[in-house]
XYZ file of C-alpha atoms in Angstrom:
745
model
C -85.592 186.892 -122.497
C -83.711 186.808 -119.248
C -86.925 186.276 -117.291
C -88.001 183.346 -119.464
C -84.559 181.744 -119.047
C -84.783 182.059 -115.274
C -88.228 180.470 -115.235
C -86.917 177.622 -117.415
C -84.085 176.942 -114.938
C -86.540 176.871 -112.035
C -88.764 174.411 -113.854
C -85.787 172.139 -114.582
C -84.740 172.176 -110.893
C -88.277 171.334 -109.807
C -88.395 168.510 -112.316
C -85.075 167.146 -111.046
C -86.284 167.268 -107.455
C -89.518 165.524 -108.364
C -87.615 162.840 -110.285
C -85.309 162.268 -107.331
C -88.284 161.972 -104.998
C -89.923 159.439 -107.323
C -86.737 157.403 -107.592
C -86.264 157.551 -103.808
C -89.815 156.380 -103.219
C -89.290 153.578 -105.689
C -86.103 152.607 -103.855
C -87.933 152.564 -100.533
C -90.649 150.381 -101.971
C -88.039 148.113 -103.512
C -86.397 146.981 -100.251
C -88.213 144.498 -97.977
C -90.220 145.860 -95.053
C -91.946 144.598 -91.927
C -95.709 144.411 -92.504
C -97.052 143.116 -89.206
C -96.035 141.757 -85.790
C -98.409 139.345 -84.005
C -98.138 136.774 -81.235
C -99.941 133.515 -80.390
C -99.586 130.393 -78.235
C -98.641 127.063 -79.788
C -98.514 124.047 -77.485
C -97.966 126.231 -74.431
C -95.080 128.057 -76.138
C -95.180 131.738 -77.017
C -94.490 132.461 -80.697
C -94.013 135.915 -82.240
C -94.832 136.131 -85.959
C -93.102 138.856 -88.023
C -94.458 139.220 -91.581
C -92.257 140.859 -94.272
C -92.919 141.935 -97.820
C -90.111 139.778 -99.195
C -88.236 136.695 -97.933
C -84.924 137.300 -96.175
C -81.668 135.743 -97.288
C -80.570 134.976 -93.723
C -82.072 134.804 -90.263
C -81.945 138.041 -88.232
C -79.211 138.376 -85.637
C -80.091 139.389 -82.127
C -79.251 139.483 -78.451
C -81.021 139.408 -75.105
C -80.741 141.550 -71.989
C -81.773 140.664 -68.467
C -82.460 143.999 -66.808
C -84.683 145.139 -68.384
C -85.858 141.845 -69.897
C -85.666 142.388 -73.651
C -84.877 140.595 -76.906
C -83.538 142.631 -79.841
C -83.594 141.362 -83.463
C -81.758 143.179 -86.283
C -83.038 143.024 -89.890
C -80.342 144.432 -92.226
C -81.709 146.347 -95.219
C -85.322 146.106 -93.987
C -87.793 148.954 -93.507
C -90.920 149.459 -91.382
C -94.209 149.294 -93.284
C -96.491 148.879 -90.244
C -96.944 152.621 -89.876
C -96.184 152.613 -86.148
C -93.205 152.121 -83.901
C -94.989 150.485 -80.904
C -97.044 147.307 -81.202
C -99.158 146.262 -78.192
C -98.878 142.469 -77.897
C -99.797 141.531 -74.268
C -99.493 137.853 -74.999
C -98.074 135.788 -72.146
C -94.514 136.932 -71.476
C -94.463 139.483 -74.320
C -95.735 142.926 -73.411
C -94.925 145.187 -76.365
C -92.737 145.290 -79.457
C -90.841 148.376 -80.610
C -89.852 148.770 -84.284
C -86.993 151.181 -84.935
C -85.889 151.948 -88.513
C -82.652 153.453 -89.784
C -81.149 153.767 -93.238
C -79.209 150.518 -92.813
C -81.545 148.237 -90.876
C -84.674 147.792 -88.780
C -84.600 146.574 -85.171
C -87.482 144.822 -83.408
C -87.220 145.042 -79.600
C -89.469 142.723 -77.576
C -90.266 144.015 -74.079
C -90.751 140.992 -71.819
C -92.157 140.524 -68.345
C -89.347 138.130 -67.395
C -86.125 136.972 -68.970
C -86.459 134.222 -71.576
C -84.397 132.450 -74.191
C -85.472 132.416 -77.806
C -84.923 130.798 -81.169
C -85.696 132.063 -84.684
C -87.039 130.214 -87.712
C -87.651 131.427 -91.261
C -90.712 130.294 -93.239
C -90.804 132.167 -96.537
C -91.701 135.792 -95.832
C -92.354 134.994 -92.145
C -89.887 135.009 -89.253
C -91.042 133.010 -86.208
C -89.512 133.843 -82.814
C -90.140 131.104 -80.219
C -89.722 132.045 -76.533
C -88.935 129.750 -73.633
C -89.203 131.320 -70.163
C -86.090 129.847 -68.537
C -85.849 132.522 -65.848
C -89.270 131.687 -64.445
C -88.358 128.018 -63.984
C -85.162 128.902 -62.222
C -86.904 131.356 -59.956
C -89.370 128.676 -58.960
C -86.587 126.312 -58.034
C -84.550 128.932 -56.223
C -86.414 132.131 -55.296
C -83.224 133.942 -54.321
C -81.457 133.404 -57.646
C -82.037 135.075 -61.006
C -80.828 133.129 -64.003
C -80.490 133.784 -67.707
C -79.420 131.276 -70.330
C -78.301 133.124 -73.454
C -77.649 130.154 -75.706
C -77.392 126.420 -75.647
C -73.956 124.949 -76.100
C -73.683 123.351 -79.528
C -69.910 122.883 -79.447
C -68.826 119.283 -79.869
C -65.436 119.946 -78.264
C -64.301 121.970 -75.296
C -62.974 125.286 -76.636
C -60.790 127.808 -74.852
C -61.871 131.363 -74.059
C -59.778 133.965 -75.812
C -59.732 136.857 -73.378
C -61.213 138.279 -70.169
C -61.187 142.059 -69.774
C -62.749 144.822 -67.668
C -63.705 148.324 -68.784
C -65.435 151.355 -67.303
C -68.216 153.049 -69.230
C -68.706 156.855 -69.201
C -71.752 156.562 -66.922
C -69.741 154.741 -64.217
C -70.808 151.199 -65.063
C -68.381 148.294 -65.007
C -68.203 146.075 -68.077
C -66.841 142.541 -67.970
C -65.958 141.600 -71.544
C -65.320 137.934 -72.398
C -64.024 136.925 -75.837
C -65.575 133.544 -76.736
C -64.206 130.906 -79.066
C -67.307 131.213 -81.283
C -70.934 132.304 -81.099
C -72.128 128.778 -80.229
C -70.825 128.835 -76.651
C -73.613 128.386 -74.097
C -73.694 131.021 -71.354
C -75.517 130.654 -68.029
C -75.876 133.860 -65.979
C -77.137 133.623 -62.393
C -77.439 136.070 -59.551
C -76.337 134.262 -56.392
C -76.412 136.147 -53.120
C -74.607 139.453 -53.549
C -72.731 138.486 -56.700
C -73.137 137.418 -60.311
C -72.010 134.015 -61.582
C -71.415 133.504 -65.312
C -70.743 129.955 -66.527
C -69.522 129.225 -70.046
C -70.501 125.700 -71.057
C -68.014 123.309 -72.694
C -65.206 125.832 -72.414
C -61.708 125.844 -70.982
C -59.754 128.630 -69.317
C -56.123 129.204 -70.355
C -53.568 129.426 -67.576
C -52.995 133.121 -68.251
C -56.680 133.905 -67.526
C -56.948 131.915 -64.283
C -56.669 134.876 -61.997
C -58.504 137.195 -59.645
C -58.826 140.811 -60.772
C -59.170 143.629 -58.232
C -60.963 146.439 -60.105
C -62.122 148.475 -57.114
C -59.962 151.441 -58.199
C -62.065 151.978 -61.354
C -64.909 153.529 -59.336
C -67.638 151.105 -60.472
C -69.860 148.803 -58.405
C -67.650 145.845 -59.451
C -64.949 145.083 -56.892
C -63.388 141.751 -57.918
C -63.594 139.318 -60.838
C -62.512 135.685 -60.384
C -62.196 133.119 -63.190
C -61.850 129.389 -62.447
C -62.137 126.088 -64.315
C -64.837 123.670 -63.150
C -64.848 120.491 -65.168
C -65.954 121.383 -68.682
C -67.219 124.822 -67.578
C -65.541 128.147 -66.967
C -66.947 129.987 -63.955
C -66.586 133.771 -63.693
C -67.605 135.298 -60.353
C -68.379 139.042 -60.348
C -68.595 140.615 -56.893
C -70.229 144.096 -56.868
C -70.929 146.305 -53.868
C -73.680 148.738 -52.921
C -76.978 149.105 -54.787
C -76.571 147.935 -58.375
C -78.357 146.486 -61.360
C -76.990 144.513 -64.260
C -77.608 143.677 -67.877
C -75.935 141.215 -70.218
C -75.819 140.755 -73.946
C -73.901 138.781 -76.526
C -72.725 140.107 -79.872
C -71.172 137.468 -82.124
C -68.102 136.140 -80.249
C -68.178 138.719 -77.455
C -70.168 138.423 -74.238
C -70.605 141.528 -72.062
C -71.930 141.827 -68.517
C -72.608 145.421 -67.473
C -73.065 146.317 -63.796
C -74.161 149.878 -63.113
C -75.171 151.805 -59.964
C -78.874 151.751 -59.330
C -80.485 155.117 -60.007
C -82.784 156.299 -57.241
C -85.820 158.296 -58.304
C -87.240 160.205 -55.335
C -90.605 160.526 -57.106
C -91.177 156.768 -56.809
C -92.889 155.399 -53.732
C -90.810 152.220 -53.861
C -87.408 151.414 -55.254
C -87.989 147.659 -55.033
C -87.014 145.557 -58.027
C -90.224 143.481 -57.913
C -92.397 146.112 -59.621
C -91.941 146.020 -63.387
C -95.321 147.181 -64.721
C -96.002 150.175 -66.913
C -96.101 153.455 -64.994
C -99.381 155.220 -64.423
C -100.713 158.233 -62.490
C -103.864 158.127 -60.370
C -105.561 161.078 -58.641
C -108.938 160.235 -57.128
C -110.861 161.367 -54.098
C -113.337 159.040 -52.452
C -113.505 156.697 -55.429
C -115.157 153.320 -55.126
C -112.600 150.498 -54.876
C -114.400 148.402 -57.514
C -114.275 151.346 -59.950
C -110.587 151.894 -59.177
C -109.842 148.267 -59.965
C -111.707 148.679 -63.252
C -109.433 151.620 -64.127
C -106.333 149.463 -63.555
C -107.891 146.651 -65.604
C -108.457 148.989 -68.540
C -104.862 150.247 -68.288
C -103.205 146.806 -68.139
C -105.588 144.895 -70.427
C -105.877 142.303 -67.645
C -109.153 140.559 -66.827
C -110.042 141.380 -63.219
C -112.753 139.495 -61.346
C -113.799 141.289 -58.162
C -115.534 139.458 -55.337
C -118.920 140.694 -54.108
C -117.409 141.216 -50.654
C -115.074 143.953 -51.952
C -116.591 147.270 -50.854
C -115.561 150.721 -49.684
C -113.996 153.873 -51.133
C -110.460 155.158 -51.359
C -108.682 158.465 -51.865
C -105.237 158.339 -53.451
C -102.759 160.310 -55.523
C -100.053 158.364 -57.356
C -97.707 159.733 -60.005
C -95.525 157.627 -62.302
C -95.971 154.462 -60.253
C -95.817 150.949 -61.802
C -99.308 149.571 -62.092
C -98.472 146.401 -60.139
C -97.159 148.539 -57.267
C -100.296 150.683 -57.372
C -102.457 147.548 -57.267
C -100.472 146.243 -54.319
C -100.960 149.535 -52.437
C -104.710 149.451 -53.046
C -105.063 145.850 -51.873
C -103.001 146.449 -48.726
C -105.049 149.522 -47.874
C -108.288 147.529 -48.057
C -107.019 144.165 -46.777
C -107.483 142.452 -50.117
C -105.674 139.555 -51.688
C -105.154 138.383 -55.253
C -104.944 135.105 -57.144
C -103.650 135.082 -60.700
C -104.439 132.588 -63.410
C -102.959 133.507 -66.769
C -104.308 136.973 -67.612
C -107.163 136.783 -65.104
C -106.878 138.353 -61.631
C -109.316 137.387 -58.867
C -109.418 140.013 -56.112
C -111.132 139.338 -52.799
C -110.543 139.839 -49.065
C -107.529 137.912 -47.770
C -109.603 135.763 -45.433
C -111.822 134.686 -48.300
C -108.827 133.850 -50.492
C -107.152 131.930 -47.669
C -110.315 129.945 -47.014
C -110.684 129.164 -50.710
C -107.033 128.094 -50.930
C -107.405 125.840 -47.885
C -110.481 124.182 -49.379
C -108.662 123.647 -52.661
C -105.775 121.925 -50.863
C -108.139 119.766 -48.856
C -109.991 118.783 -52.006
C -106.725 117.934 -53.731
C -105.667 115.712 -50.817
C -109.056 114.031 -50.786
C -108.772 113.303 -54.494
C -105.285 111.874 -53.976
C -106.658 109.464 -51.376
C -109.344 108.355 -53.814
C -107.240 108.360 -56.966
C -106.575 104.841 -58.301
C -103.071 103.461 -57.926
C -100.838 102.349 -60.767
C -97.716 100.201 -60.855
C -94.760 101.092 -63.037
C -91.318 99.505 -63.430
C -88.207 101.661 -63.602
C -84.955 100.255 -64.992
C -81.795 101.539 -63.312
C -78.535 101.554 -65.216
C -75.946 102.888 -62.765
C -77.486 103.016 -59.281
C -78.498 99.914 -57.319
C -82.203 99.304 -56.965
C -81.688 97.990 -53.419
C -80.207 101.373 -52.433
C -82.816 103.584 -54.106
C -86.008 101.749 -53.105
C -85.656 102.295 -49.314
C -85.103 106.005 -49.873
C -88.403 106.365 -51.733
C -90.391 105.014 -48.764
C -88.138 106.262 -45.951
C -89.886 108.301 -43.256
C -88.554 110.590 -40.571
C -88.662 107.671 -38.116
C -86.452 105.274 -40.072
C -84.862 104.341 -43.321
C -87.772 102.300 -44.573
C -85.962 98.992 -44.707
C -82.776 97.666 -46.040
C -83.824 96.659 -49.518
C -86.091 93.918 -50.814
C -89.817 94.488 -50.520
C -90.482 97.876 -48.983
C -94.192 98.571 -48.639
C -96.191 101.273 -46.971
C -98.947 98.855 -45.997
C -97.543 98.453 -42.532
C -96.979 102.167 -42.030
C -99.695 104.183 -40.397
C -100.473 107.433 -42.224
C -100.615 109.205 -38.884
C -97.136 108.045 -37.941
C -95.481 110.528 -40.309
C -96.431 113.957 -41.485
C -97.306 114.552 -45.164
C -94.153 115.034 -47.157
C -92.014 113.006 -44.732
C -91.656 110.353 -47.442
C -91.264 110.799 -51.171
C -94.157 108.510 -52.069
C -97.721 109.105 -50.952
C -98.989 107.331 -47.804
C -100.495 104.639 -50.025
C -97.433 104.255 -52.226
C -94.909 101.418 -52.089
C -91.675 100.440 -53.824
C -90.130 97.003 -54.372
C -86.623 96.454 -55.712
C -85.589 93.508 -57.906
C -81.823 92.889 -57.543
C -81.527 90.432 -60.466
C -82.724 92.872 -63.115
C -81.868 96.019 -61.097
C -85.415 97.345 -61.397
C -87.750 99.188 -59.039
C -91.494 98.542 -59.098
C -93.369 101.546 -57.735
C -97.076 101.570 -56.919
C -98.629 105.025 -56.488
C -100.755 107.662 -58.174
C -99.999 108.864 -61.697
C -98.645 112.215 -60.475
C -96.296 110.536 -57.995
C -95.096 108.078 -60.634
C -94.109 111.018 -62.810
C -92.220 112.560 -59.888
C -90.427 109.257 -59.306
C -89.449 109.119 -62.973
C -87.933 112.602 -62.834
C -86.167 111.780 -59.564
C -84.617 108.596 -60.967
C -83.428 110.487 -64.033
C -81.462 112.712 -61.678
C -80.135 109.944 -59.431
C -79.401 107.223 -62.003
C -76.333 108.814 -63.569
C -72.764 107.514 -63.884
C -70.576 108.494 -60.964
C -67.289 110.168 -61.791
C -64.158 108.248 -60.926
C -60.862 109.344 -59.442
C -57.409 107.796 -59.676
C -55.302 108.412 -56.569
C -51.560 107.858 -56.711
C -49.410 107.968 -53.580
C -45.621 108.067 -53.489
C -43.855 107.259 -50.242
C -40.163 108.185 -50.437
C -37.768 107.007 -47.714
C -34.172 108.276 -47.839
C -31.254 107.332 -45.573
C -27.767 108.856 -45.306
C -25.132 107.313 -42.971
C -21.556 108.296 -42.175
C -19.087 106.855 -39.634
C -15.438 107.208 -38.697
C -13.421 105.256 -36.075
C -9.775 105.116 -34.952
C -8.361 102.447 -32.600
C -5.078 100.949 -31.214
C -3.710 97.625 -29.946
C -0.562 97.024 -27.895
C 0.965 93.638 -27.147
C 4.280 91.955 -26.253
C 5.996 88.777 -24.971
C 9.240 86.683 -24.586
C 11.333 85.063 -27.308
C 12.846 81.733 -26.297
C 15.578 80.265 -28.519
C 14.942 76.751 -29.726
C 17.677 74.349 -30.332
C 17.968 71.938 -33.169
C 18.401 72.515 -36.793
C 20.422 75.542 -37.438
C 19.550 76.777 -33.888
C 18.578 80.335 -32.834
C 16.810 82.891 -35.028
C 17.860 83.671 -38.518
C 18.462 87.288 -37.680
C 21.569 89.248 -36.866
C 22.487 90.602 -33.492
C 20.946 93.705 -31.977
C 17.381 94.982 -31.976
C 15.250 94.779 -35.088
C 12.002 96.502 -36.253
C 9.472 94.391 -38.123
C 6.431 95.816 -39.921
C 3.384 93.604 -40.424
C 1.095 94.174 -43.346
C -0.889 90.964 -43.447
C -4.527 90.625 -42.413
C -5.875 87.945 -40.119
C -9.475 86.993 -40.776
C -9.826 85.413 -37.361
C -9.073 88.525 -35.375
C -9.482 91.254 -37.961
C -5.995 92.602 -37.220
C -2.499 92.599 -38.562
C 0.289 90.935 -36.628
C -1.993 89.229 -34.054
C -3.294 85.667 -34.239
C -6.087 84.054 -32.407
C -3.724 81.670 -30.664
C -1.230 82.388 -27.910
C 1.729 82.684 -30.229
C 2.594 85.530 -32.540
C 4.030 85.734 -36.038
C 6.329 88.634 -36.657
C 6.941 89.488 -40.257
C 10.658 89.370 -41.042
C 11.535 87.059 -38.100
C 11.956 83.392 -38.842
C 12.595 81.109 -35.840
C 14.898 78.186 -36.133
C 14.469 74.704 -34.720
C 12.201 71.902 -35.534
C 8.912 72.003 -37.244
C 6.194 73.248 -34.998
C 8.487 75.218 -32.699
C 8.268 79.009 -32.554
C 8.055 82.024 -30.310
C 6.742 81.729 -26.846
C 3.256 82.828 -25.761
C 2.473 86.512 -25.925
C -0.024 88.814 -24.219
C -2.161 91.761 -25.406
C -2.261 94.385 -22.696
C -4.164 97.136 -24.655
C -7.056 96.291 -26.954
C -9.036 99.326 -28.231
C -9.673 98.515 -31.939
C -11.705 100.612 -34.377
C -15.338 99.526 -34.787
C -18.500 100.804 -36.555
C -21.995 99.411 -36.255
C -22.942 97.299 -39.209
C -19.431 97.316 -40.747
C -17.197 94.211 -40.649
C -13.896 95.006 -42.414
C -11.258 97.135 -40.678
C -8.056 98.574 -42.147
C -5.009 98.397 -39.825
C -1.301 99.153 -39.671
C 1.053 97.173 -37.307
C 4.583 97.722 -35.919
C 6.707 95.142 -34.033
C 9.854 96.000 -32.045
C 11.908 93.126 -30.572
C 15.320 92.501 -29.026
C 16.958 89.030 -29.450
C 19.394 89.779 -26.660
C 16.650 90.433 -24.136
C 14.240 87.909 -25.647
C 11.504 90.593 -25.615
C 9.262 92.108 -28.289
C 6.591 94.844 -28.479
C 3.781 95.036 -31.063
C 1.716 98.179 -31.943
C -1.360 98.025 -34.250
C -3.322 101.104 -35.449
C -6.793 100.473 -36.945
C -8.984 103.002 -38.778
C -12.370 102.816 -40.450
C -14.613 105.234 -42.407
C -18.015 104.337 -43.921
C -20.383 106.462 -46.033
C -23.713 105.131 -47.310
C -26.880 106.437 -49.017
C -30.136 104.660 -49.756
C -33.637 105.428 -51.049
C -36.878 103.442 -51.079
C -39.820 104.588 -53.234
C -43.257 102.987 -52.796
C -46.045 104.043 -55.150
C -49.481 102.514 -54.507
C -52.305 103.708 -56.758
C -55.974 102.884 -57.154
C -59.168 104.019 -58.921
C -62.468 104.539 -57.120
C -65.792 106.276 -57.639
C -66.698 109.641 -56.184
C -67.382 109.420 -52.412
C -66.651 105.661 -52.316
C -63.966 104.324 -49.955
C -61.188 102.263 -51.563
C -58.312 100.249 -50.056
C -55.148 98.717 -51.458
C -52.411 97.020 -49.419
C -49.377 94.795 -49.901
C -47.145 93.144 -47.306
C -46.707 90.202 -44.947
C -48.583 88.854 -41.947
C -46.532 87.627 -38.971
C -47.828 85.171 -36.349
C -47.883 85.888 -32.612
C -48.659 83.458 -29.814
C -51.113 84.868 -27.296
C -51.569 82.957 -24.052
C -54.902 83.283 -22.268
C -57.048 81.294 -19.881
C -58.205 79.128 -22.756
C -54.687 78.332 -23.838
C -52.313 79.528 -26.505
C -53.734 81.139 -29.624
C -52.001 82.342 -32.741
C -52.697 85.931 -33.766
C -51.586 87.345 -37.104
C -50.457 90.927 -37.457
C -49.955 92.737 -40.763
C -46.842 94.611 -41.824
C -48.114 96.132 -45.075
C -47.994 99.117 -47.368
C -51.591 100.425 -47.262
C -53.498 103.207 -49.025
C -57.087 103.843 -47.941
C -58.883 106.850 -49.432
C -62.384 108.324 -49.793
C -62.450 111.025 -52.526
C -65.049 113.740 -53.047
C -65.143 115.859 -56.218
C -66.144 119.460 -55.489
C -68.237 121.610 -57.873
C -65.079 123.534 -58.754
C -63.399 120.333 -60.000
C -61.067 119.968 -57.003
C -60.854 116.795 -54.919
C -61.264 116.378 -51.152
C -59.700 113.164 -49.839
C -59.895 111.356 -46.501
C -56.546 109.521 -46.443
C -55.180 106.672 -44.334
C -51.655 105.702 -45.426
C -49.283 103.348 -43.593
C -45.853 101.886 -44.385
C -44.953 99.035 -42.023
C -41.800 96.900 -42.000
C -40.406 93.984 -40.036
C -38.527 95.128 -36.939
C -36.290 93.538 -34.366
C -37.032 90.217 -32.726
C -38.282 90.255 -29.135
C -39.180 87.569 -26.649
C -42.832 87.888 -27.602
C -42.106 87.799 -31.346
C -41.214 90.145 -34.156
C -41.692 93.870 -33.710
C -43.358 95.959 -36.442
C -41.828 99.275 -37.487
C -44.783 101.530 -38.344
C -45.106 104.767 -40.304
C -48.727 105.936 -40.367
C -50.608 109.110 -41.429
C -54.355 109.919 -41.327
C -55.512 113.255 -42.737
C -57.987 115.116 -44.960
C -56.693 117.292 -47.774
C -58.092 119.392 -50.660
C -56.108 119.102 -53.914
C -56.802 120.479 -57.383
C -57.364 117.996 -60.173
C -53.996 116.629 -61.328
C -52.071 118.493 -58.626
C -49.540 117.009 -56.221
C -49.313 117.790 -52.523
C -47.038 116.610 -49.715
C -49.368 115.469 -46.944
C -46.711 114.562 -44.377
C -43.097 113.776 -43.640
C -40.817 112.454 -40.895
C -37.180 113.503 -40.501
C -34.815 111.794 -38.099
C -31.144 112.566 -37.453
C -28.960 110.574 -35.042
C -25.378 111.595 -34.203
C -23.115 109.668 -31.800
C -19.575 110.394 -30.604
C -17.822 107.736 -28.515
C -14.330 107.666 -26.968
C -12.684 104.788 -25.109
C -9.344 105.304 -23.322
C -7.052 104.209 -20.520
C -7.403 106.568 -17.564
C -4.521 108.968 -17.100
C -2.541 107.516 -20.010
C -5.198 108.504 -22.515
C -5.097 112.101 -21.294
C -1.385 112.592 -22.021
C -0.914 114.971 -24.971
C 0.094 113.318 -28.276
C 1.240 110.055 -26.666
C -2.217 109.617 -25.154
C -3.636 108.838 -28.622
C -1.947 105.426 -28.317
C -4.172 104.634 -25.343
C -7.604 105.625 -26.673
C -10.162 104.796 -29.377
C -12.534 107.363 -31.042
C -15.754 106.658 -32.973
C -18.156 109.150 -34.633
C -21.368 108.108 -36.427
C -24.160 110.126 -38.116
C -27.446 108.705 -39.462
C -30.178 110.722 -41.273
C -33.550 109.227 -42.178
C -36.368 111.078 -43.984
C -39.808 110.006 -45.216
C -42.163 112.076 -47.425
C -45.678 111.180 -48.629
C -46.918 112.652 -51.950
C -50.526 112.427 -53.194
C -51.706 113.058 -56.782
C -55.462 112.719 -57.565
C -56.805 112.801 -61.122
C -60.419 112.763 -62.315
C -61.167 110.169 -64.995
C -63.355 111.541 -67.786
C -66.275 109.738 -69.385
C -64.041 108.496 -72.158
C -61.802 106.702 -69.662
C -58.881 109.078 -69.955
C -57.302 110.863 -67.030
C -57.336 114.643 -67.044
């Protein structure tokens, strides 16, 4: 009984396990899976076709890396029904495709020959991945630069980056992490010289992130990281050191650039970055070269055409060497060359290839000389046709004319080397100023080149508003102290009540009045003198006798008319004598400021001038007679701006502030303040480009010799004057770039 019960329990467990396996298999079959991965060309564009068992609800997310060149696509909740993890594609830029499956998702990794951008499209159960080899175009334009464009900017507005950070990975790599505003920000990664340049399109950089980070202490190849704003782009410069390699990827709103030390494998014959083929091992002794090339062709699935002149044998032993490096070694050992056309390689001796290439070029030039000419009109919107047409036909010997009809008919083809002019030797260009058009006559290929050139040149030029502020300040101070002494006789007049209406003895009279004629108190311009408090008797018109001033050292300041004074008069009727003392003092304090602010708007690299002022005539006498010459005394601002790629502004400045000066025998003098300089200013910034400071101090003392040197009493025989004048001029410049919408930023 116990044995039968045990067997029953075992059967139940086996049944449960079998049921679970069936349910699990049903679950696996229930979720969508990848059935096949194929590639084809459509209109010159490489398209990867991924077939699934069921349609997806959303497009797969992915990212791209540069080194190695790969594209990874994630399919959440999708399995792998192809039965293999590696799919050989070998179609154009796509080498292979790896399919990796986990419990949560499946990832398709495309191994590329060169970096490319991509886009995905869903068509029912099919996902189409379209590739565009951006890196190859950039390399053709600039062989020394590697470039990767991760996405195209679809943002309508300029958005600010959220953060810029640096981290060190466990393997010693440096990671530059940038937090984007969203996943639609376009990113352009280029390798320039010894550094990496990352540009974020239509983005702005907050003030807190505009900095230069020194990360050399982290022990990674990255030394410094600099972030700057350049127009509507944010530029991040990464400066590594030593031997390094980099990769970059974007995950949602986070963009990461990873720079790691380059690993050196001593088993490799070359550590050069130009060999990217699959690794192979070759060990042959005295093998025929043609057979060896056939082995490489079978390994790479390339079509190799070998010339009949390729002969000889070769002994070699290569282990884990990229196939393109192995092919290069074989060709160098036998003096062979290679020409590639798509997936076909033609291998022949170098002399034969060079001769074939030369004949091809000569045939192409011969066809160009026989190709019929066409005439096409190009409408210019921003540039002037009279400026562009001479440049199309300009040769190394001249500019090709100054506008109007510019034809190559009068130019000998032997007078200039091929390529010295943009058009062909038979081409010509005529500009039409009324309609601003250019009529170009040349071959069809050259007309297409002209069209692309004009698309680059005929663009609106950015404009700059330059504002100058010329501030002139003046501060003056003066102090003066003076004295006057005078005296005379008093003669009594008879008639009337007779004598003076004063009592006997000496009297002291104090004068407080002010005389406009002399600017003093108690003294008149005439010979007589009025003494306050003394009234002479006699008839009308009679008064004191004539007086004399024997000390005259009054207070005086330049440019000041009014003087304050205090007068004392001492007289004696018995002796008919009087003495007058006048003390004068003056103090002046003045401040003034003149602000001139000329401003103007001009295009990039175009000189502009604005001035305001007066012209004064001068008479110049020569052999032909007297002539009138006019000279300007103006406020002038002359500037030539240049907008740099970083968004800053370089300006050639000529600023002057003239004013009317003193009058001379030859005419009026002109007081000039002038500055000529070149300065680099950030957009919207203000800089002081120059200044003049003048300070003039004078101290003057006038005195009677000997008497003026007597202590205390000598102050009655001297006059002191002190003056101080300060003048200062500063010139401020503020440039601002005007955006396309007409606003200043």
